[in-house]
JSON list of C-alpha atoms and ligand atoms in Angstrom, two decimals:
[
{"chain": "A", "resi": 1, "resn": "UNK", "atom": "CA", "xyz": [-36.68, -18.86, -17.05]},
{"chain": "A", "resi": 2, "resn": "UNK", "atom": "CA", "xyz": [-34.53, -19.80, -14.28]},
{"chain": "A", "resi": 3, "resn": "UNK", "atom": "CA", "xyz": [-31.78, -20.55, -16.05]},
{"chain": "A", "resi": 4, "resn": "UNK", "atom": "CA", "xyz": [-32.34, -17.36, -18.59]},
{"chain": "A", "resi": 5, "resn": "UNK", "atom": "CA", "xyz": [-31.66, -15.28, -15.39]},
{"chain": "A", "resi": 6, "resn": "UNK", "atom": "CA", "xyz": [-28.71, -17.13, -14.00]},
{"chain": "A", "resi": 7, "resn": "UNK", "atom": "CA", "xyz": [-27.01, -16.60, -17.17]},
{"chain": "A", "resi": 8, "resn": "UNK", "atom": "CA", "xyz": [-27.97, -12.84, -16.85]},
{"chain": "A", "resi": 9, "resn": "UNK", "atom": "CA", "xyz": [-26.61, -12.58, -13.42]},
{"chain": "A", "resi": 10, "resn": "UNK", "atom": "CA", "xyz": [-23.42, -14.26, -14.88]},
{"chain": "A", "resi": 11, "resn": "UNK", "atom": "CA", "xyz": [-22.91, -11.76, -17.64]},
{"chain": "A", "resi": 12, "resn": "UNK", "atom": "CA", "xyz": [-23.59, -9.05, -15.20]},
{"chain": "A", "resi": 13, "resn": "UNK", "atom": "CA", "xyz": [-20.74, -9.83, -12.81]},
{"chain": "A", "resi": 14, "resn": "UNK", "atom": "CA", "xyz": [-18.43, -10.29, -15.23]},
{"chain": "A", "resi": 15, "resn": "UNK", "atom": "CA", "xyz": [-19.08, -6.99, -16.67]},
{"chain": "A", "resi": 16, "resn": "UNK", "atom": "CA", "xyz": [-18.71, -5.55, -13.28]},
{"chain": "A", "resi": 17, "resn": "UNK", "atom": "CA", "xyz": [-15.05, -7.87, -12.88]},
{"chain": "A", "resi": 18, "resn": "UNK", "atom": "CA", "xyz": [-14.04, -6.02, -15.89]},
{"chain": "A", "resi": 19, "resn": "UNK", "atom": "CA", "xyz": [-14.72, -2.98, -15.00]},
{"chain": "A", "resi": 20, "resn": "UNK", "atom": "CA", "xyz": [-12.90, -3.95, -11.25]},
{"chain": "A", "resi": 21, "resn": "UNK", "atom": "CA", "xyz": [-9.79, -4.75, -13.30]},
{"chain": "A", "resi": 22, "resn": "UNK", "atom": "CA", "xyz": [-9.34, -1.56, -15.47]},
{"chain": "A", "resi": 23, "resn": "UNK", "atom": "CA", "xyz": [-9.78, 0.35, -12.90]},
{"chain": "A", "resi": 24, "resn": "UNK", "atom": "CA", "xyz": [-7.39, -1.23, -10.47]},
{"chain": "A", "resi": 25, "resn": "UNK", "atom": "CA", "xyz": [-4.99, -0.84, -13.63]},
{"chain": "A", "resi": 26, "resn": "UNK", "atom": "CA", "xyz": [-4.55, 2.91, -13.27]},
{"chain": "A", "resi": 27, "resn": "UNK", "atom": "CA", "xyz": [-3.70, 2.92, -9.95]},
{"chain": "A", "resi": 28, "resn": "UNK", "atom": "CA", "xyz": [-0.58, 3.26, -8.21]},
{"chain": "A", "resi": 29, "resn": "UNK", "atom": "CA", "xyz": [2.08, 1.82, -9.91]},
{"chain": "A", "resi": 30, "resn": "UNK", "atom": "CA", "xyz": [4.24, -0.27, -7.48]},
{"chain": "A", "resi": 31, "resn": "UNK", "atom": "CA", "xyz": [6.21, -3.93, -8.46]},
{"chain": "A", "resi": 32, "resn": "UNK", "atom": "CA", "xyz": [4.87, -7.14, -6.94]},
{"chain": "A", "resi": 33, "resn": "UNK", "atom": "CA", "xyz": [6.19, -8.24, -3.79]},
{"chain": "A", "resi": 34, "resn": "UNK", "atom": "CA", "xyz": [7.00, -4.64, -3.17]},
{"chain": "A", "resi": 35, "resn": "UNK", "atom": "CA", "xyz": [5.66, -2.10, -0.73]},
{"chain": "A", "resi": 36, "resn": "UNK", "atom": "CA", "xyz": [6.02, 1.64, -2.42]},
{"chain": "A", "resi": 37, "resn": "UNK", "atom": "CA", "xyz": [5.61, 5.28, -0.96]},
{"chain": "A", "resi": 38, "resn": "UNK", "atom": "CA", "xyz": [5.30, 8.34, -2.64]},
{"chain": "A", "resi": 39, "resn": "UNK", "atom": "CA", "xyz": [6.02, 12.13, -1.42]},
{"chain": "A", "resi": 40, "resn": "UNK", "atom": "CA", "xyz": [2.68, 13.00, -2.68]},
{"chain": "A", "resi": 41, "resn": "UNK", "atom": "CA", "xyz": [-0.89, 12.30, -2.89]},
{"chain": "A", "resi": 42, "resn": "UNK", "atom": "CA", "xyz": [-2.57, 10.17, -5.20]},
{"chain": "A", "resi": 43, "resn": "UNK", "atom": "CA", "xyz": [0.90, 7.95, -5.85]},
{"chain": "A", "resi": 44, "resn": "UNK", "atom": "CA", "xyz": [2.92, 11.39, -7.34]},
{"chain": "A", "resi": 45, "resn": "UNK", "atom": "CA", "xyz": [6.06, 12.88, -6.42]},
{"chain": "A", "resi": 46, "resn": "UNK", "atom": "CA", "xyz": [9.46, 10.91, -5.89]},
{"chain": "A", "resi": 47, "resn": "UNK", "atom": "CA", "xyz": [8.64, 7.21, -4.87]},
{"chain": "A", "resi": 48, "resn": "UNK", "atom": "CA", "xyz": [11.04, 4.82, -2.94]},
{"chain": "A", "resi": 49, "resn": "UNK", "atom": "CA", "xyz": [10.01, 0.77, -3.04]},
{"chain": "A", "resi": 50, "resn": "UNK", "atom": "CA", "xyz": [10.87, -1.57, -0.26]},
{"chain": "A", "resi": 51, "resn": "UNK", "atom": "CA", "xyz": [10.72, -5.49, -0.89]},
{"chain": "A", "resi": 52, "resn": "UNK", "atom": "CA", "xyz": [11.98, -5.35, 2.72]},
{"chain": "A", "resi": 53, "resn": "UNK", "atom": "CA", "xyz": [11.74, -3.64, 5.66]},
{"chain": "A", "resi": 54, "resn": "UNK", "atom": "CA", "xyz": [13.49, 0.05, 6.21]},
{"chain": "A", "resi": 55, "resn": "UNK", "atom": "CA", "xyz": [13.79, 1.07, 9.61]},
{"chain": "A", "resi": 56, "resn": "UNK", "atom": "CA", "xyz": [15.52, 4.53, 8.90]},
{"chain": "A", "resi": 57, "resn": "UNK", "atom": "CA", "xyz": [14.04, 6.39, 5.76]},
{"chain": "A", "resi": 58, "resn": "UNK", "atom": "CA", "xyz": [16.40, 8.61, 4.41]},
{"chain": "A", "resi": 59, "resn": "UNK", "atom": "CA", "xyz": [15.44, 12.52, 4.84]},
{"chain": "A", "resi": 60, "resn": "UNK", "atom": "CA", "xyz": [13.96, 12.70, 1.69]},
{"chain": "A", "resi": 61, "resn": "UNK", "atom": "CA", "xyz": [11.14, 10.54, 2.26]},
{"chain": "A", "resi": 62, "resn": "UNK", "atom": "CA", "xyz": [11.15, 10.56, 6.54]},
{"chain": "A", "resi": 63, "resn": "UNK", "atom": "CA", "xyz": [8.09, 12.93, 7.33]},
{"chain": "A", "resi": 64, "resn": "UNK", "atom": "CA", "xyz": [7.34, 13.24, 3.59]},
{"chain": "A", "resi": 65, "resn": "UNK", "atom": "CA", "xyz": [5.22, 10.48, 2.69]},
{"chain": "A", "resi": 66, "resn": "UNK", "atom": "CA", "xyz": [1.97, 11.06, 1.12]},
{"chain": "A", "resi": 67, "resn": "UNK", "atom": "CA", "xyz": [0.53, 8.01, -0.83]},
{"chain": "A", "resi": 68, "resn": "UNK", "atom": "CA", "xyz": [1.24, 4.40, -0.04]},
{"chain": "A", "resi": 69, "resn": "UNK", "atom": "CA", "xyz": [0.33, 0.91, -1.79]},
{"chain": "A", "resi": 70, "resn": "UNK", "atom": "CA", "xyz": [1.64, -2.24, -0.60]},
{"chain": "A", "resi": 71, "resn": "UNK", "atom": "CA", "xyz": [1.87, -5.45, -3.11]},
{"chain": "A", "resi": 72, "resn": "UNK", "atom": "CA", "xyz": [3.36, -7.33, -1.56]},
{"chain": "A", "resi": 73, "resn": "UNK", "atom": "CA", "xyz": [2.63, -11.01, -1.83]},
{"chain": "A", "resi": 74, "resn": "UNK", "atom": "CA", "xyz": [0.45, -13.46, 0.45]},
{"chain": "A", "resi": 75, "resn": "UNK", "atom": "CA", "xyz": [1.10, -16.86, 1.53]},
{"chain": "A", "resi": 76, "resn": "UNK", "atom": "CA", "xyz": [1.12, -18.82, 4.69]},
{"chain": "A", "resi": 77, "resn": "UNK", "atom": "CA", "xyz": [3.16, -17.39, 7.55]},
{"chain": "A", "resi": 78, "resn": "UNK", "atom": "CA", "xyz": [4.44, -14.76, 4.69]},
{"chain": "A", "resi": 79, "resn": "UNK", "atom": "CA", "xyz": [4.56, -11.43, 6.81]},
{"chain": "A", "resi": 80, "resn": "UNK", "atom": "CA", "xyz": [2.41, -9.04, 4.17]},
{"chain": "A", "resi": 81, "resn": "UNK", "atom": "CA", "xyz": [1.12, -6.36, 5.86]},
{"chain": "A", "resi": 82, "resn": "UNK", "atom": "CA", "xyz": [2.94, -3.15, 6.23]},
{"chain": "A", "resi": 83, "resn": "UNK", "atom": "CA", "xyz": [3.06, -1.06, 9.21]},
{"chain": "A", "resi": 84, "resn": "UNK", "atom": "CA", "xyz": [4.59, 2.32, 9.20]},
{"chain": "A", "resi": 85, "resn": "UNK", "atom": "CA", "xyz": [5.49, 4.01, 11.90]},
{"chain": "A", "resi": 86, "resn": "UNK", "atom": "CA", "xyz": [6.13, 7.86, 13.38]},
{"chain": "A", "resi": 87, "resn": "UNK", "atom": "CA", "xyz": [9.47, 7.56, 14.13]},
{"chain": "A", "resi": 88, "resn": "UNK", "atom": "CA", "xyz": [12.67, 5.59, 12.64]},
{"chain": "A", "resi": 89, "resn": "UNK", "atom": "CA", "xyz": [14.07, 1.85, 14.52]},
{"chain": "A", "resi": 90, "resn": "UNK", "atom": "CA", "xyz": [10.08, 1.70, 14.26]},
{"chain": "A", "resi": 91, "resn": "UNK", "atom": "CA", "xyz": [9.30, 3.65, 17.41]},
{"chain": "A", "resi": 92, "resn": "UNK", "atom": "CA", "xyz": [6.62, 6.64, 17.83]},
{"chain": "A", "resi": 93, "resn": "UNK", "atom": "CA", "xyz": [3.03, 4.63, 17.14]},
{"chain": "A", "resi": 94, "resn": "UNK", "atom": "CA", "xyz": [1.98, 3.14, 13.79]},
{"chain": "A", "resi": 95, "resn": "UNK", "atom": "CA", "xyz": [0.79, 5.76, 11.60]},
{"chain": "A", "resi": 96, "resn": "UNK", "atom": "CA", "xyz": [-0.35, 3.39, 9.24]},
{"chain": "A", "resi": 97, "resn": "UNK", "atom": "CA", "xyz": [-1.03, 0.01, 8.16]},
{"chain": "A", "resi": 98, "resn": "UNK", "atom": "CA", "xyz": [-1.53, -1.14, 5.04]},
{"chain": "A", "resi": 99, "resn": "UNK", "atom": "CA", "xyz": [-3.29, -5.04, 4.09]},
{"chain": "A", "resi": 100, "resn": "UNK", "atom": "CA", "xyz": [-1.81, -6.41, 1.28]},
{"chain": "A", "resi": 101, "resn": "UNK", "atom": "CA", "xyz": [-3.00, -4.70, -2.09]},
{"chain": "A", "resi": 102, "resn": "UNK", "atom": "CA", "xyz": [-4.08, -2.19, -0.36]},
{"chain": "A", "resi": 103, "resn": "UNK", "atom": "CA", "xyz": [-3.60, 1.13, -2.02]},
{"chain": "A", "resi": 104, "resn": "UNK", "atom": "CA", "xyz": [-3.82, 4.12, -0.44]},
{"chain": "A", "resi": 105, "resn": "UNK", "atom": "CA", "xyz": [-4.21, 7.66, -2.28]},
{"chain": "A", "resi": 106, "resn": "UNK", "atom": "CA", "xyz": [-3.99, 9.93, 0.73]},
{"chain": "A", "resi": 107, "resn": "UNK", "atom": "CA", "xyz": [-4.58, 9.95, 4.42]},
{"chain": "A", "resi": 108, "resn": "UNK", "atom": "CA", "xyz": [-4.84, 13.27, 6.75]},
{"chain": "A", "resi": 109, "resn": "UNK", "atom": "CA", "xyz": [-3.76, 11.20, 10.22]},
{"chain": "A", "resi": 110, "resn": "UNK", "atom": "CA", "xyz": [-0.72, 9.32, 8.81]},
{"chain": "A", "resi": 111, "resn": "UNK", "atom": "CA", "xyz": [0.44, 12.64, 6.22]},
{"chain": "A", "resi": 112, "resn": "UNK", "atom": "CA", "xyz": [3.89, 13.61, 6.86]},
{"chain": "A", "resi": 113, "resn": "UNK", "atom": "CA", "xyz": [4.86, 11.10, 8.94]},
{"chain": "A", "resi": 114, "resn": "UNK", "atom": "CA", "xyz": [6.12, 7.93, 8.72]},
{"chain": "A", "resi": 115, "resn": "UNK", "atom": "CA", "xyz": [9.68, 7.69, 9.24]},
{"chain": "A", "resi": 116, "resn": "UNK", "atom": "CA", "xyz": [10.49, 3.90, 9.09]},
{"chain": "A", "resi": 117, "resn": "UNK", "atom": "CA", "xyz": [8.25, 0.54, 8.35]},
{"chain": "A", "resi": 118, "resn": "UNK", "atom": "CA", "xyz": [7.79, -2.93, 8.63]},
{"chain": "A", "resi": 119, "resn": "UNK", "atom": "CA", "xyz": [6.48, -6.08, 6.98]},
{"chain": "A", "resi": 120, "resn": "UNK", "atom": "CA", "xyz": [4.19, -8.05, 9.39]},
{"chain": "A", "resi": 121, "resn": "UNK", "atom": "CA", "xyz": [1.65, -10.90, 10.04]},
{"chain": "A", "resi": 122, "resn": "UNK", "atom": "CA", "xyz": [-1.26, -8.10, 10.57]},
{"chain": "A", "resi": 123, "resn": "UNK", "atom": "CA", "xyz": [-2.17, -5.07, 11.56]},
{"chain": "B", "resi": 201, "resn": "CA", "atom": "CA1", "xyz": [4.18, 14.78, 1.42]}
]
């Protein structure tokens, strides 16, 4: 009976894994090892990807940003966190910052704002 239920509990999680993974599929759509930023909510409007760091976004996307996913890739001593911050040359207070694979849709505080970002070793 034991081992009837362990089975059970194995099926279960896998099922739920699935589920996890399609999901996570139709989310934002960014390259790995990049970290991407959308004009709009919910990963929509005009995009710009950074496998780097940008310390002056152009106009287009400087107070604009909406949406934000970073994926970029871990490893030791990699720098793969994202911080974005108010102002460009990374000056103004961190408006944001994102772990790595973490997706963001929309957030109120940080809307509109960022204006330049950079990898780093957390947040
Ligand atoms: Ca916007």
């Amino acid at each position: 009976m034991k081992r009837l239920t362990a089975l059970l509990a194995a099926a279960l999680i896998s099922a739920g894994a699935v589920t996890a993974t399609a999901s996570s599929a139709s989310a934002a759509e960014c390259r790995r090892g990049y970290f991407c930023v959308w004009t709009h909510a919910n990963f929509d409007g005009m995009k710009i990807d950074h496998s780097g760091d940008d310390r002056w976004w152009e106009g287009n996307m400087s107070n604009q940003d909406s949406s934000w996913a970073n994926h970029g890739v871990s490893g030791p001593g990699v720098p793969d966190h994202v911080k974005i911050y108010d102002g460009r040359e990374l000056t103004g207070g961190v408006t944001l910052c994102l772990a790595p694979g973490q997706e963001v849709s929309y957030n109120g505080r940080a809307n509109d704002r960022g204006s330049s970002h950079t990898w780093a070793k957390g947040c």
